[in-house]
CSV table of C-alpha atoms in Angstrom, one decimal:
chain,number,residue,atom,x,y,z
A,1,MET,CA,10.3,13.9,-4.2
A,2,LYS,CA,11.9,12.5,-1.1
A,3,ILE,CA,12.1,8.7,-0.3
A,4,LEU,CA,13.1,7.3,3.1
A,5,LEU,CA,15.2,4.1,3.0
A,6,VAL,CA,15.3,2.1,6.3
A,7,ASP,CA,17.8,-0.7,6.0
A,8,ASP,CA,20.8,-1.8,8.1
A,9,ASP,CA,22.6,-3.0,5.0
A,10,LEU,CA,24.7,0.1,4.4
A,11,GLU,CA,26.0,-1.2,1.0
A,12,LEU,CA,22.5,-2.0,-0.3
A,13,GLY,CA,21.2,1.3,1.0
A,14,ALA,CA,23.9,3.3,-0.7
A,15,MET,CA,23.3,1.4,-4.0
A,16,LEU,CA,19.6,2.0,-3.9
A,17,GLY,CA,20.0,5.6,-2.9
A,18,GLU,CA,22.4,6.2,-5.8
A,19,TYR,CA,20.0,4.6,-8.3
A,20,LEU,CA,16.9,6.5,-6.9
A,21,ARG,CA,18.8,9.8,-7.2
A,22,ALA,CA,19.7,9.0,-10.8
A,23,GLU,CA,16.0,8.5,-11.4
A,24,GLY,CA,15.1,11.9,-10.0
A,25,PHE,CA,14.3,11.1,-6.3
A,26,ALA,CA,15.9,12.6,-3.2
A,27,THR,CA,16.8,9.9,-0.7
A,28,THR,CA,17.6,9.6,3.0
A,29,HIS,CA,19.0,6.3,4.3
A,30,VAL,CA,18.8,5.4,8.0
A,31,ALA,CA,20.0,2.1,9.5
A,32,THR,CA,17.7,1.6,12.6
A,33,GLY,CA,14.1,1.2,13.2
A,34,ARG,CA,13.9,4.0,15.7
A,35,GLU,CA,15.5,6.5,13.3
A,36,GLY,CA,13.1,5.2,10.7
A,37,VAL,CA,9.9,5.8,12.8
A,38,GLU,CA,11.1,9.4,13.6
A,39,ALA,CA,11.9,10.2,10.0
A,40,ALA,CA,8.8,8.6,8.6
A,41,LEU,CA,6.6,10.7,10.9
A,42,SER,CA,8.4,13.9,10.2
A,43,GLY,CA,6.2,14.7,7.1
A,44,ARG,CA,9.3,15.2,4.9
A,45,TYR,CA,8.9,12.1,2.8
A,46,ALA,CA,6.7,10.9,0.0
A,47,ALA,CA,7.2,7.2,0.6
A,48,LEU,CA,9.1,4.7,2.8
A,49,VAL,CA,11.1,1.7,1.7
A,50,LEU,CA,11.4,-0.5,4.8
A,51,ASP,CA,13.4,-3.6,5.5
A,52,VAL,CA,11.9,-6.3,7.7
A,53,MET,CA,15.2,-7.2,9.4
A,54,LEU,CA,16.5,-4.3,11.5
A,55,PRO,CA,18.9,-4.3,14.5
A,56,ASP,CA,16.6,-2.7,17.1
A,57,LEU,CA,12.9,-2.5,16.1
A,58,SER,CA,11.8,-5.0,13.5
A,59,GLY,CA,10.4,-3.7,10.2
A,60,THR,CA,6.9,-4.8,11.3
A,61,GLU,CA,7.2,-2.8,14.5
A,62,VAL,CA,8.3,0.2,12.5
A,63,LEU,CA,5.3,-0.3,10.2
A,64,ARG,CA,3.0,-0.5,13.2
A,65,GLU,CA,4.3,2.7,14.7
A,66,VAL,CA,4.1,4.6,11.5
A,67,ARG,CA,0.6,3.3,10.6
A,68,ARG,CA,-0.7,4.6,14.0
A,69,GLN,CA,-0.2,8.1,12.8
A,70,SER,CA,0.4,8.2,9.1
A,71,ARG,CA,-0.8,6.8,5.7
A,72,LEU,CA,2.6,7.3,4.2
A,73,PRO,CA,3.1,4.8,1.3
A,74,ILE,CA,5.3,1.9,2.5
A,75,ILE,CA,7.1,-0.7,0.4
A,76,MET,CA,8.6,-3.5,2.5
A,77,LEU,CA,11.7,-5.5,1.7
A,78,THR,CA,11.5,-9.1,2.8
A,79,ALA,CA,13.7,-12.1,2.6
A,80,LYS,CA,13.2,-14.0,-0.7
A,81,GLY,CA,10.5,-16.6,-0.3
A,82,ASP,CA,9.4,-15.5,3.2
A,83,ASN,CA,5.7,-15.4,2.6
A,84,ILE,CA,4.9,-15.0,6.3
A,85,ASP,CA,6.6,-11.6,6.6
A,86,ARG,CA,4.9,-10.5,3.4
A,87,VAL,CA,1.4,-11.4,4.5
A,88,VAL,CA,2.0,-9.9,8.0
A,89,GLY,CA,3.3,-6.7,6.4
A,90,LEU,CA,0.3,-6.4,4.1
A,91,GLU,CA,-2.2,-7.1,6.9
A,92,MET,CA,-0.6,-4.3,9.0
A,93,GLY,CA,-0.9,-1.8,6.2
A,94,ALA,CA,2.1,-2.0,3.9
A,95,ASP,CA,1.2,-1.0,0.4
A,96,ASP,CA,3.5,-3.4,-1.4
A,97,TYR,CA,6.5,-5.6,-0.8
A,98,MET,CA,9.7,-6.7,-2.7
A,99,PRO,CA,11.9,-9.7,-2.0
A,100,LYS,CA,15.6,-9.2,-1.4
A,101,PRO,CA,17.9,-9.0,-3.1
A,102,CYS,CA,16.2,-5.9,-4.4
A,103,TYR,CA,16.4,-4.9,-8.0
A,104,PRO,CA,16.6,-1.1,-8.2
A,105,ARG,CA,14.8,-0.8,-11.5
A,106,GLU,CA,11.8,-2.7,-10.1
A,107,LEU,CA,11.8,-0.7,-6.9
A,108,VAL,CA,11.7,2.5,-8.9
A,109,ALA,CA,8.7,1.1,-10.9
A,110,ARG,CA,6.8,0.1,-7.8
A,111,LEU,CA,7.5,3.4,-6.1
A,112,ARG,CA,6.2,5.4,-9.0
A,113,ALA,CA,3.1,3.2,-9.2
A,114,VAL,CA,2.4,3.8,-5.5
A,115,LEU,CA,3.1,7.5,-5.7
A,116,ARG,CA,1.0,7.9,-8.8
A,117,ARG,CA,-1.9,6.2,-7.0
A,118,VAL,CA,-1.8,8.5,-3.9
A,119,GLY,CA,-1.7,11.6,-6.1
A,120,GLU,CA,1.9,12.7,-5.7
A,121,GLU,CA,2.1,13.0,-9.4
A,122,SER,CA,-0.2,15.4,-11.2
A,123,GLN,CA,-1.8,13.0,-13.7
A,124,GLY,CA,-4.7,10.8,-13.1
A,125,HIS,CA,-6.6,12.9,-10.6
A,126,ARG,CA,-10.4,12.6,-10.9
A,127,PRO,CA,-12.4,15.5,-9.4
A,128,GLU,CA,-15.7,13.6,-8.9
A,129,VAL,CA,-17.0,12.1,-5.7
A,130,LEU,CA,-18.0,8.4,-5.8
A,131,THR,CA,-20.9,7.3,-3.6
A,132,LEU,CA,-22.7,4.1,-2.7
A,133,GLY,CA,-25.3,4.1,0.1
A,134,GLY,CA,-23.7,6.1,2.9
A,135,LEU,CA,-20.2,5.6,1.5
A,136,MET,CA,-18.4,8.6,0.0
A,137,LEU,CA,-15.0,8.6,-1.7
A,138,SER,CA,-13.2,11.6,-3.3
A,139,PRO,CA,-10.3,10.4,-5.6
A,140,ALA,CA,-8.9,14.0,-5.9
A,141,ASN,CA,-8.8,14.7,-2.2
A,142,ARG,CA,-7.9,11.1,-1.2
A,143,THR,CA,-10.7,11.1,1.4
A,144,CYS,CA,-13.3,8.5,2.3
A,145,ALA,CA,-16.1,8.5,4.8
A,146,TRP,CA,-19.2,6.5,5.8
A,147,ARG,CA,-22.0,8.8,6.8
A,148,ALA,CA,-19.5,11.6,7.5
A,149,LEU,CA,-17.3,9.3,9.7
A,150,PRO,CA,-13.9,9.2,8.1
A,151,LEU,CA,-12.3,5.9,7.0
A,152,ASP,CA,-8.6,5.6,7.7
A,153,LEU,CA,-7.3,3.7,4.7
A,154,THR,CA,-3.8,2.9,3.4
A,155,ALA,CA,-3.0,4.1,-0.1
A,156,THR,CA,-3.5,0.6,-1.6
A,157,GLU,CA,-6.8,0.1,0.3
A,158,PHE,CA,-8.0,3.4,-1.0
A,159,ASN,CA,-7.1,2.5,-4.5
A,160,MET,CA,-8.9,-0.8,-4.3
A,161,LEU,CA,-12.0,0.7,-2.8
A,162,GLU,CA,-12.0,3.3,-5.6
A,163,LEU,CA,-11.9,0.5,-8.2
A,164,LEU,CA,-14.8,-1.3,-6.5
A,165,LEU,CA,-16.8,1.9,-6.2
A,166,ARG,CA,-16.4,2.6,-9.9
A,167,ALA,CA,-18.1,-0.7,-10.7
A,168,PRO,CA,-20.7,-1.2,-7.9
A,169,GLU,CA,-22.4,-4.6,-7.8
A,170,GLN,CA,-20.0,-5.7,-10.5
A,171,VAL,CA,-17.0,-8.1,-10.3
A,172,VAL,CA,-13.6,-6.5,-10.3
A,173,THR,CA,-11.0,-9.1,-11.1
A,174,LYS,CA,-7.9,-9.8,-8.9
A,175,ASP,CA,-5.8,-9.0,-12.0
A,176,VAL,CA,-7.3,-5.5,-12.2
A,177,LEU,CA,-7.1,-4.9,-8.5
A,178,SER,CA,-3.4,-5.8,-8.5
A,179,LEU,CA,-2.5,-3.9,-11.7
A,180,GLN,CA,-4.4,-0.7,-10.9
A,181,GLY,CA,-4.6,-0.9,-7.1
A,182,ILE,CA,-1.1,-2.0,-6.2
A,183,GLY,CA,0.6,-1.0,-9.4
A,184,ARG,CA,1.9,-4.3,-10.7
A,185,PRO,CA,0.7,-7.4,-12.4
A,186,ARG,CA,-0.5,-10.2,-10.2
A,187,GLU,CA,1.9,-13.0,-9.8
A,188,ALA,CA,1.3,-16.8,-9.3
A,189,TYR,CA,0.3,-17.6,-5.7
A,190,ASP,CA,0.3,-13.9,-4.9
A,191,ARG,CA,-2.1,-13.2,-2.0
A,192,SER,CA,-1.5,-9.5,-1.8
A,193,VAL,CA,-4.9,-8.5,-3.3
A,194,ASP,CA,-6.7,-10.9,-0.9
A,195,VAL,CA,-4.9,-9.5,2.2
A,196,HIS,CA,-5.6,-5.9,1.2
A,197,ILE,CA,-9.3,-6.7,0.5
A,198,CYS,CA,-9.5,-8.5,3.9
A,199,ASN,CA,-8.2,-5.4,5.7
A,200,LEU,CA,-10.6,-3.1,3.7
A,201,ARG,CA,-13.5,-5.4,4.5
A,202,GLN,CA,-12.8,-5.2,8.2
A,203,LYS,CA,-12.6,-1.4,8.2
A,204,LEU,CA,-15.8,-1.1,6.2
A,205,HIS,CA,-17.6,-3.4,8.6
A,206,LEU,CA,-16.5,-1.4,11.6
A,207,ARG,CA,-18.1,1.7,10.1
A,208,ALA,CA,-21.0,0.4,8.0
A,209,GLY,CA,-21.8,-2.9,9.7
A,210,ASP,CA,-23.9,-5.1,7.4
A,211,SER,CA,-25.0,-2.1,5.2
A,212,LEU,CA,-22.0,-2.6,2.9
A,213,SER,CA,-20.0,-5.6,2.0
A,214,ILE,CA,-17.3,-6.8,-0.3
A,215,GLU,CA,-18.3,-10.2,-1.7
A,216,THR,CA,-15.8,-12.8,-2.9
A,217,ILE,CA,-16.3,-14.2,-6.3
A,218,ARG,CA,-14.2,-17.3,-6.0
A,219,SER,CA,-11.1,-17.5,-8.2
A,220,ILE,CA,-12.1,-14.3,-10.0
A,221,GLY,CA,-12.3,-11.3,-7.8
A,222,TYR,CA,-14.5,-9.1,-5.6
A,223,LYS,CA,-17.6,-6.9,-5.8
A,224,LEU,CA,-18.9,-4.1,-3.6
A,225,VAL,CA,-22.5,-4.5,-2.6
A,226,CYS,CA,-24.8,-2.2,-0.7
A,227,CYS,CA,-27.2,-4.3,1.4
């Protein structure tokens, strides 16, 4: 399984690459945003680890370019405590983020969680098709559509919609959405779930209008409702 690292910190890239290889991943490290976009869109990689600060294109620009053509799982590396970069990255379609300095063991855990969720690993596939009103979601094929019109979702958005569809009209807590949707426990003051749900809500509204909605249950979670 090949992982693309995009970071201009050569020492950090080498260290992460060595650790990932020891954990059974193949890695490629590039130091510029333009190289990162080209490599990410080549179809050779299972996931992308992307630094926000790059010498040419910024990490958010790379993310934007990749998301125009690909749903490749993306984990962003952000400066510690820089919540603005994190929220912007999630709003633009990143699947998760990690603060720098980056701890290799945690990165491996998050990569495996994301990859497991998008079906790169053989376990956990569910062959059934989930439906609600005109919404159809196939966990095994990782496809989703509203009345035959496809919905272009990121890996994490897909995971969260699946969780909501498995409990229609019922509240799914933020803790569950984070643990099972993103692949990690929810942290204090962590808005990742809220940002992903906001993106998902907008995409559903563009297709389904007012026929389908994600309702907020304040301080608890969300539920999917067919109107």
